[in-house]
Amino acid sequence: MSKTKVMKRKDLTWWENTYLPTLFQGLYITSRHFFRNFFVQTMNLFGLMKNTAGSVTYQYPEQRRPIAKRARTRHRLTQRPDGTPRCVACMMCETVCPARCINIVAGEHPDPNVEKYPVSFDLDLGMCVYCGYCVEVCPEDAIRMDTHYMETASYSRKAMQLDILTLLNAPVNRAEQDIPFTPDALTPGSR
Amino acid sequence: MMTEFLIKCALAGAFLGMVLNLAGLLTWVERKQSAVMQDRLGANRAHVVFPKWLFPLNWLVWLPNQLGLFHSLADAVKMFVKEDFIPEGADKTLHTLAPMISVVFALCAFATIPFGDVWNVGGRAVNLQIADVNAGILFTFAMLSLGVYGVILAGFSSNNNYAYLGGMRAASQMLSYEITMGVSIMGIVLCYGTLSMQDIVRAQGGYWFGWLPAWGIFIQPLAFFLFMTAALAETKRVPFDLPEGESEIVGYFVEYSGMKFGMFFLTDLVETVLVACLMTTFFLGGWQVPYLHPDGFHFPWGATIAVPHGVVIFLGVFSFMTKVAMFNWLFMAIRWTLPRFRYDQLMHLGWKILFPASLANVLVTSIVVVWRS
């Protein structure tokens, strides 16, 4: 039979019972944060001390959180040097997709080495679960999920259904304009 | 006679205008201070933007826009245009009357608070105080106690059990802490031997050892803490916000909406300002500026600076406002630092710690006062 160690709960002393020590400790911590952040935020407001952050807030539409390079975001179709899609319409992604959000119609490619090309490549973001299987399974590196576009919200389901043109022409790859991601990028004071 | 009346009206307008503006500003301070304390930025998206051809105005509103000052304005607009809802089975008269009672009594309590010295202007001596009642402390405390009626009526007339329980919690809490508040201030009354607020402030103009201002906080340090705790409980703000308990224990104003809710909200903030004013008057020397005498500064090391009368009065009012603002900052800091008490802890603190301590304080003070006279 093993021995049980009994932990005795400490009674509060008279001084602790007055709540005053904890009150002052708490006030010290909160005021320290208050005065530091107050100073830094005032400086930031007038354009000084830009490298010190007075808050952990990201002011969303103007500022974005850094995203890891490998983050799975909206899809894009990669292009050959001549601008046509690399996709050979092999239907691998359509088959593997657990959400069945990809719908490809294949056509015959004039080049006999390529054999097929997608006449249409429809992807419904409203159904996509962002599992990334389509990227993994693709033998041609024709589909990627590295655009760093995450704002897929829209007023209709129709607007979330992307066709081949939208997927091919992801305007700018946002990954390159993003703030570089470092492991401590999410802790305050490091921006 | 008519001039006297007009002067009193102007004083009341100026002081209550300042109080109401401060209370309105406190809604902003509350948001912003909590945000800065918690490493956030706080509300800053309510922008006022003028058309291009009015560009100087746009420069003018740049700073308020950045600071989010217009959120208070947006709040006020929201309060005014929201539906004013009276629940079925509620007592319409009392339901309407309750928030008004709260606001009116909270504002009445400011009448006896001196915010400046006697100002000699145009051959007249203007006492910078709305009403110089010689039992001013009793008047203010009476008004503060009457404020509980608004809360009880709000809970009682809403025809809602949760509101009713909230009202009951508020009543017992406010009655418990009112006793401590009244008894703890007796020490100050004993020391200065008067119930008039202006006289209490004037009595704090002396010095100890030639340099330490004879403020209430140095004479009655225990009463300072007791009064502050009890007064915070009176304002029903966070460590003591059991009557409201917005998120979990539904409070007495669940059934209120629109401007009636706004009035309860305003009462809370006005009471915070009131408590700050009382603390300043009793414990931080009211409008007294250290080493400032009616003819100028007399520093303990012998230097003197002559200051004209008008500037002396202005410095006094400014010092009063600064102290009030400082106390408001402290109350906000406490509000965003401490978690809420449990109800039994609240009663334990009120009846078993604060009340005996305030009685002991009065006892010791009376012995010392009698022994010294």
XYZ file of C-alpha atoms in Angstrom:
564
model
C 0.000 0.000 0.000
C 1.471 3.249 -1.090
C 1.620 6.192 1.215
C -0.530 9.202 0.430
C 1.142 12.517 0.929
C -1.292 14.915 2.527
C -0.810 18.469 1.348
C -1.902 20.902 3.987
C -3.719 23.903 2.629
C -2.095 27.078 3.881
C -4.310 29.369 5.898
C -4.187 33.019 4.991
C -2.462 35.223 7.495
C -4.169 38.237 8.964
C -2.279 40.568 6.657
C -3.219 38.527 3.586
C -6.840 38.488 4.731
C -7.029 42.254 4.420
C -6.734 41.776 0.612
C -4.249 44.654 0.543
C -1.047 42.786 -0.528
C -2.783 41.093 -3.459
C -4.464 44.340 -4.393
C -1.133 46.129 -4.585
C 0.556 43.254 -6.451
C -2.233 43.222 -9.005
C -2.218 46.979 -9.354
C 1.554 46.929 -9.802
C 1.369 44.443 -12.663
C -1.510 46.123 -14.485
C -0.077 49.625 -14.038
C 3.317 48.485 -15.301
C 1.650 47.242 -18.481
C -0.486 50.376 -18.644
C 2.357 52.892 -18.420
C 4.666 50.993 -20.772
C 2.000 50.483 -23.431
C 0.655 54.014 -22.960
C 4.081 55.467 -23.658
C 4.793 53.228 -26.642
C 1.357 53.699 -28.200
C 1.610 57.479 -27.869
C 5.008 57.365 -29.556
C 3.636 55.105 -32.316
C 0.735 57.503 -32.886
C 3.199 60.263 -33.721
C 5.360 57.996 -35.854
C 8.168 57.300 -33.377
C 9.517 54.010 -32.058
C 8.040 52.074 -34.976
C 9.916 48.903 -34.059
C 8.380 48.614 -30.602
C 4.824 47.362 -30.303
C 2.564 48.719 -27.585
C -0.039 46.042 -28.197
C -0.512 42.594 -29.679
C -3.342 43.878 -31.884
C -3.203 43.411 -35.651
C -5.437 46.060 -37.233
C -6.822 43.547 -39.652
C -7.622 45.008 -43.047
C -4.437 47.125 -42.986
C -2.189 44.750 -41.066
C -2.133 40.988 -41.418
C -0.879 38.314 -39.143
C 2.225 36.655 -40.484
C 1.336 33.293 -41.992
C 3.709 30.346 -42.273
C 4.993 29.808 -45.819
C 3.549 26.319 -45.942
C 0.088 27.410 -44.775
C -2.665 25.900 -46.914
C -4.718 28.715 -48.389
C -6.717 29.357 -51.579
C -5.713 27.188 -54.550
C -4.102 28.269 -57.776
C -3.287 26.430 -60.990
C 0.304 26.740 -62.123
C 1.154 27.671 -65.699
C 3.499 26.438 -68.379
C 5.994 28.975 -69.766
C 3.498 29.824 -72.515
C 0.738 30.583 -69.982
C -1.411 27.496 -70.473
C -2.253 25.399 -67.415
C 0.177 22.679 -66.423
C -2.815 20.533 -65.584
C -3.172 17.415 -67.772
C -6.703 16.641 -66.565
C -5.693 13.294 -65.077
C -8.576 13.539 -62.574
C -6.337 12.558 -59.638
C -7.350 15.567 -57.546
C -11.013 15.176 -58.408
C -10.840 11.534 -57.339
C -8.932 12.082 -54.110
C -10.925 15.112 -52.960
C -12.857 14.067 -49.823
C -15.219 17.029 -50.126
C -15.807 16.485 -53.859
C -15.342 20.154 -54.555
C -13.308 19.789 -57.788
C -14.999 19.207 -61.120
C -12.824 18.808 -64.241
C -13.910 18.441 -67.846
C -11.039 17.076 -69.975
C -10.325 17.862 -73.590
C -7.736 16.611 -76.131
C -4.499 18.580 -76.196
C -2.969 19.287 -79.642
C 0.468 18.153 -78.394
C 0.504 14.301 -78.351
C 3.052 14.327 -75.495
C 0.574 16.121 -73.224
C -2.496 14.187 -74.346
C -5.172 16.021 -72.264
C -5.960 19.465 -70.893
C -8.764 20.818 -68.675
C -11.560 22.455 -70.695
C -13.030 23.562 -67.404
C -11.672 23.274 -63.856
C -14.320 24.234 -61.280
C -13.499 24.398 -57.581
C -16.137 25.170 -54.953
C -14.487 26.894 -51.978
C -17.749 26.595 -50.080
C -17.199 22.825 -50.021
C -13.401 22.670 -49.823
C -12.025 21.467 -46.476
C -8.453 22.652 -47.185
C -6.992 19.168 -46.623
C -4.359 19.644 -49.328
C -4.770 16.152 -50.817
C -5.178 17.643 -54.305
C -1.759 19.272 -54.018
C -0.125 16.105 -52.728
C -1.634 13.857 -55.343
C -0.910 16.021 -58.394
C 1.772 14.386 -60.614
C 2.399 17.605 -62.556
C 2.678 20.165 -59.714
C -0.273 21.840 -61.436
C -2.275 22.822 -58.343
C -0.882 24.596 -55.322
C -2.383 26.121 -52.180
C 0.157 28.878 -51.553
C -1.652 32.089 -52.546
C -2.186 33.179 -48.903
C -5.689 34.333 -49.807
C -7.957 33.451 -46.951
C -10.847 35.894 -47.351
C -13.287 33.548 -49.039
C -16.388 34.967 -47.382
C -18.979 36.251 -49.818
C -22.639 37.116 -50.054
C -23.588 34.153 -52.261
C -22.555 30.548 -52.780
C -22.067 31.342 -56.455
C -19.238 33.758 -55.667
C -17.317 31.003 -53.911
C -17.265 28.758 -56.990
C -14.000 29.427 -58.787
C -13.519 28.621 -62.469
C -10.324 27.881 -64.348
C -9.621 31.539 -65.186
C -9.723 32.657 -61.567
C -7.575 29.746 -60.484
C -5.004 30.357 -63.204
C -4.719 34.088 -62.652
C -4.277 34.498 -58.904
C -3.346 38.214 -59.249
C -0.253 38.393 -57.077
C 1.124 35.658 -54.961
C 0.531 37.285 -51.605
C 3.079 35.041 -49.922
C 5.819 37.320 -51.220
C 4.404 40.546 -49.769
C 3.653 39.038 -46.373
C 5.581 39.811 -43.230
C 8.138 37.017 -42.871
C 6.997 34.423 -40.419
C 9.257 33.679 -37.482
C 8.292 31.449 -34.567
C 8.156 34.402 -32.209
C 6.303 36.669 -34.627
C 3.158 36.213 -32.565
C 4.622 37.391 -29.281
C 4.268 41.069 -28.394
C 7.142 43.448 -28.859
C 8.853 41.453 -31.589
C 7.454 43.282 -34.599
C -31.075 88.639 -5.271
C -31.500 87.902 -8.960
C -27.747 88.143 -9.525
C -27.087 85.730 -6.664
C -29.526 83.289 -8.217
C -27.905 83.608 -11.644
C -24.424 83.108 -10.157
C -25.574 79.930 -8.418
C -27.143 78.719 -11.687
C -23.911 79.402 -13.553
C -21.881 77.553 -10.906
C -24.237 74.575 -11.005
C -24.138 74.581 -14.801
C -20.365 74.718 -14.921
C -19.764 72.053 -12.287
C -22.480 69.613 -13.394
C -21.467 70.173 -17.009
C -17.944 69.202 -16.103
C -19.167 66.158 -14.166
C -21.425 64.934 -16.985
C -18.731 65.440 -19.598
C -16.251 63.588 -17.421
C -18.760 60.761 -16.968
C -19.251 60.601 -20.743
C -15.522 60.582 -21.260
C -15.180 57.770 -18.719
C -16.977 55.395 -21.109
C -14.081 56.027 -23.484
C -11.489 55.882 -20.710
C -12.892 52.570 -19.550
C -12.516 51.007 -23.006
C -9.140 52.507 -23.722
C -7.533 52.013 -20.325
C -8.580 48.382 -20.134
C -7.201 47.888 -23.643
C -3.849 49.486 -22.866
C -3.554 47.497 -19.641
C -4.222 44.253 -21.490
C -1.727 44.929 -24.344
C -4.509 45.804 -26.789
C -5.296 48.934 -28.800
C -8.956 49.407 -27.922
C -11.844 50.786 -29.936
C -10.532 53.107 -32.678
C -12.797 52.600 -35.691
C -15.492 55.280 -35.178
C -14.159 57.918 -37.556
C -15.619 61.273 -38.506
C -14.535 62.244 -42.018
C -15.466 65.534 -43.677
C -15.607 66.040 -47.469
C -12.319 67.009 -49.164
C -13.065 70.754 -49.438
C -13.399 70.999 -45.630
C -9.865 69.694 -45.149
C -8.928 71.883 -42.123
C -11.726 70.156 -40.183
C -10.262 66.823 -41.169
C -6.962 67.846 -39.618
C -8.859 68.850 -36.502
C -10.525 65.450 -36.080
C -7.392 63.451 -36.864
C -6.407 62.935 -33.234
C -9.930 62.121 -31.928
C -10.288 59.696 -34.840
C -7.032 57.963 -33.983
C -7.938 57.782 -30.304
C -11.467 56.515 -30.957
C -13.067 59.401 -29.072
C -16.138 59.352 -31.313
C -17.181 55.962 -29.951
C -18.809 57.748 -27.004
C -20.774 59.881 -29.464
C -21.798 56.802 -31.437
C -22.885 55.172 -28.185
C -25.034 58.154 -27.271
C -26.707 58.127 -30.698
C -27.349 54.404 -30.330
C -28.889 54.858 -26.875
C -31.243 57.558 -28.127
C -32.540 55.712 -31.177
C -32.970 52.274 -29.612
C -36.442 51.002 -28.787
C -37.599 51.925 -25.304
C -39.102 48.652 -24.118
C -41.344 48.166 -21.099
C -42.003 44.480 -20.357
C -45.513 43.081 -20.025
C -46.824 43.197 -16.461
C -44.251 45.787 -15.401
C -45.274 48.804 -13.376
C -45.024 51.459 -16.072
C -44.718 54.449 -13.745
C -42.063 52.988 -11.490
C -40.215 51.390 -14.394
C -39.895 54.831 -16.000
C -39.187 56.606 -12.744
C -36.395 54.321 -11.467
C -33.559 55.426 -13.789
C -34.528 59.068 -13.319
C -34.358 58.711 -9.531
C -30.910 57.161 -9.832
C -29.528 59.945 -12.027
C -31.153 62.844 -10.179
C -29.941 61.811 -6.732
C -26.455 61.021 -8.002
C -26.239 64.517 -9.509
C -27.805 66.220 -6.443
C -25.001 64.835 -4.284
C -22.543 67.138 -6.083
C -24.238 70.235 -4.691
C -22.123 70.545 -1.559
C -18.738 69.657 -3.042
C -16.395 72.682 -3.085
C -14.352 72.818 -6.266
C -12.558 76.093 -5.559
C -11.845 78.814 -3.019
C -13.835 82.048 -2.620
C -13.311 84.049 -5.796
C -13.407 87.850 -5.464
C -14.612 89.048 -8.832
C -16.292 92.352 -9.706
C -16.661 93.377 -6.039
C -18.391 90.114 -5.199
C -17.187 87.085 -3.233
C -18.197 84.003 -5.190
C -17.889 80.772 -3.245
C -16.950 78.117 -5.809
C -19.414 75.599 -4.448
C -22.993 75.077 -5.606
C -24.516 75.163 -2.111
C -22.550 75.970 1.044
C -24.631 73.806 3.380
C -23.135 73.785 6.879
C -24.035 70.087 7.199
C -22.819 69.327 3.697
C -21.520 65.845 4.518
C -24.938 64.777 5.779
C -26.617 66.155 2.643
C -24.251 64.351 0.277
C -24.540 61.079 2.156
C -28.332 61.385 2.235
C -28.411 61.838 -1.546
C -26.025 58.932 -2.007
C -28.283 56.731 0.134
C -31.419 57.786 -1.729
C -29.782 56.560 -4.919
C -30.472 52.998 -3.760
C -34.177 53.630 -4.333
C -33.660 53.815 -8.079
C -31.915 50.454 -8.044
C -34.520 48.740 -5.855
C -37.411 50.183 -7.867
C -35.779 49.051 -11.098
C -35.555 45.492 -9.811
C -39.015 45.618 -8.260
C -40.973 47.119 -11.158
C -39.502 45.025 -13.996
C -41.726 41.970 -13.346
C -38.666 39.752 -13.652
C -37.354 37.507 -10.909
C -33.717 37.962 -11.917
C -34.059 41.740 -11.878
C -35.800 41.482 -8.507
C -32.974 39.407 -7.033
C -30.439 41.839 -8.512
C -32.262 44.712 -6.843
C -32.243 42.879 -3.516
C -28.513 42.168 -3.809
C -27.908 45.834 -4.566
C -29.991 46.955 -1.586
C -28.223 44.749 0.949
C -24.793 45.556 -0.459
C -25.337 49.304 -0.496
C -26.859 49.365 2.994
C -23.961 47.294 4.389
C -21.279 49.481 2.920
C -23.065 52.752 3.632
C -22.573 52.124 7.350
C -18.816 51.670 6.955
C -18.689 54.714 4.714
C -20.516 56.911 7.214
C -18.546 55.686 10.218
C -15.153 55.912 8.527
C -15.735 59.541 7.573
C -16.526 60.359 11.236
C -12.784 60.272 11.935
C -12.296 63.154 9.504
C -15.227 65.048 11.023
C -13.752 64.586 14.512
C -10.332 65.813 13.401
C -11.577 68.951 11.666
C -14.590 69.524 13.913
C -17.004 70.536 11.164
C -19.590 69.038 8.805
C -19.180 71.706 6.139
C -17.142 70.525 3.171
C -15.663 73.940 2.422
C -14.426 74.220 6.015
C -12.945 70.723 5.887
C -10.995 71.640 2.748
C -9.863 74.918 4.290
C -8.702 73.095 7.435
C -6.440 70.933 5.254
C -4.400 73.984 4.233
C -1.980 73.713 7.176
C 1.373 71.906 7.344
C 2.985 69.372 9.597
C 6.665 69.778 10.502
C 6.500 72.832 8.255
C 6.427 70.872 4.987
C 3.913 67.992 4.967
C 0.450 69.226 3.855
C -2.095 68.437 6.580
C -4.265 66.420 4.210
C -6.783 63.858 5.441
C -4.811 60.946 3.998
C -1.901 61.679 6.376
C -4.130 62.254 9.417
C -6.507 59.328 8.774
C -4.695 56.752 6.596
C -6.906 53.876 7.771
C -10.080 55.850 7.093
C -8.737 56.524 3.595
C -8.629 52.819 2.735
C -11.903 52.053 4.500
C -13.713 54.913 2.796
C -12.265 54.035 -0.603
C -13.349 50.398 -0.337
C -16.816 51.271 0.903
C -17.211 53.991 -1.703
C -16.160 51.629 -4.500
C -18.804 49.200 -3.252
C -21.326 52.045 -3.433
C -20.573 52.655 -7.100
C -21.368 48.979 -7.895
C -18.303 48.574 -10.099
C -16.299 45.478 -10.709
C -14.879 44.072 -7.525
C -18.325 44.793 -6.076
C -20.550 44.505 -9.148
C -22.820 41.756 -7.800
C -25.968 43.853 -8.344
C -25.246 43.991 -12.088
C -23.048 41.020 -12.919
C -23.617 41.669 -16.603
C -22.499 38.329 -17.963
C -23.445 35.630 -15.465
C -25.660 36.721 -12.569
C -28.288 38.829 -14.259
C -28.634 42.232 -12.686
C -31.378 44.682 -11.831
C -31.494 46.434 -15.210
C -32.062 43.405 -17.487
C -35.425 44.742 -18.562
C -34.118 48.169 -19.527
C -33.179 49.323 -22.984
C -32.417 52.502 -24.855
C -31.913 55.709 -22.922
C -33.314 54.279 -19.678
C -30.494 51.763 -19.639
C -28.211 54.620 -20.633
C -29.291 56.498 -17.513
C -28.304 53.588 -15.266
C -25.009 53.362 -17.117
C -24.503 57.106 -16.657
C -25.389 56.848 -12.963
C -22.597 54.327 -12.479
C -20.047 56.658 -14.023
C -21.433 59.778 -12.309
C -21.140 57.934 -8.992
C -17.543 57.087 -9.834
C -16.866 60.785 -10.375
C -18.783 61.617 -7.186
C -16.726 59.180 -5.138
C -13.542 60.607 -6.661
C -14.728 64.116 -5.683
C -15.502 62.985 -2.128
C -12.134 61.256 -1.782
C -10.423 64.404 -3.031
C -12.373 66.629 -0.647
C -11.854 64.543 2.466
C -8.416 63.030 1.942
C -6.426 64.965 -0.657
C -7.170 68.521 0.411
C -9.817 69.373 -2.212
C -8.718 72.462 -4.111
C -5.612 73.000 -1.954
C -2.337 73.229 -3.846
C 0.677 72.400 -1.660
C 2.493 75.606 -0.530
C 0.029 77.873 -2.381
C -1.340 80.596 -0.113
C -3.852 83.323 -1.112
C -0.954 85.612 -2.106
C 1.332 83.088 -3.800
C 3.657 80.165 -3.223
C 5.557 79.986 0.093
C 7.970 77.062 -0.122
C 9.247 75.457 3.095
C 12.840 76.395 2.162
C 11.900 80.079 2.241
C 11.379 80.950 -1.440
C 8.226 82.841 -2.350
C 6.542 83.432 -5.684
C 3.781 86.053 -5.857
C 0.730 84.883 -7.808
C -2.300 87.073 -8.706
C -5.649 86.238 -7.115
C -7.351 84.961 -10.273
C -4.487 82.576 -11.002
C -4.572 81.258 -7.423
C -8.276 80.426 -7.822
C -7.628 78.841 -11.219
C -4.778 76.735 -9.833
C -7.105 75.587 -7.035
C -9.827 74.454 -9.460
C -7.192 72.842 -11.664
C -5.704 70.990 -8.698
C -9.183 69.729 -7.731
C -9.781 68.436 -11.269
C -6.359 66.796 -11.420
C -6.965 64.958 -8.179
C -10.408 63.833 -9.348
C -8.936 62.597 -12.633
C -6.214 60.743 -10.733
C -8.760 58.996 -8.529
C -10.812 58.082 -11.591
C -7.710 56.525 -13.111
C -7.120 54.564 -9.904
C -10.725 53.329 -9.769
C -10.507 52.200 -13.400
C -7.217 50.444 -12.679
C -8.798 48.645 -9.718
C -11.850 47.805 -11.804
C -9.710 46.095 -14.459
C -7.364 44.400 -11.973
C -9.547 42.660 -9.418
C -12.026 39.859 -10.042
C -15.513 40.017 -8.576
C -16.126 39.030 -4.953
C -18.390 36.135 -4.035
C -21.463 37.269 -2.145
C -20.395 35.760 1.184
C -16.930 37.306 0.761
C -18.591 40.652 0.138
C -20.619 40.445 3.329
C -17.615 39.106 5.253
C -15.476 42.014 4.085
C -18.173 44.562 4.822
C -19.358 43.430 8.228
C -16.405 41.567 9.761
C -13.413 43.564 8.492
C -14.367 47.065 7.373
C -17.067 47.828 9.938
C -15.054 46.910 13.099
C -11.997 48.622 11.653
C -13.924 51.836 11.045
C -15.371 51.689 14.586
C -11.876 51.208 16.012
C -10.659 54.125 13.910
C -13.375 56.405 15.307
C -12.604 55.244 18.878
C -8.866 55.889 18.602
C -9.443 59.226 16.852
C -11.864 60.427 19.533
C -9.452 59.454 22.323
C -6.613 61.316 20.606
C -8.801 64.367 19.907
C -10.040 64.528 23.525
C -6.543 63.916 24.939
C -5.056 66.723 22.834
C -7.719 69.334 23.681
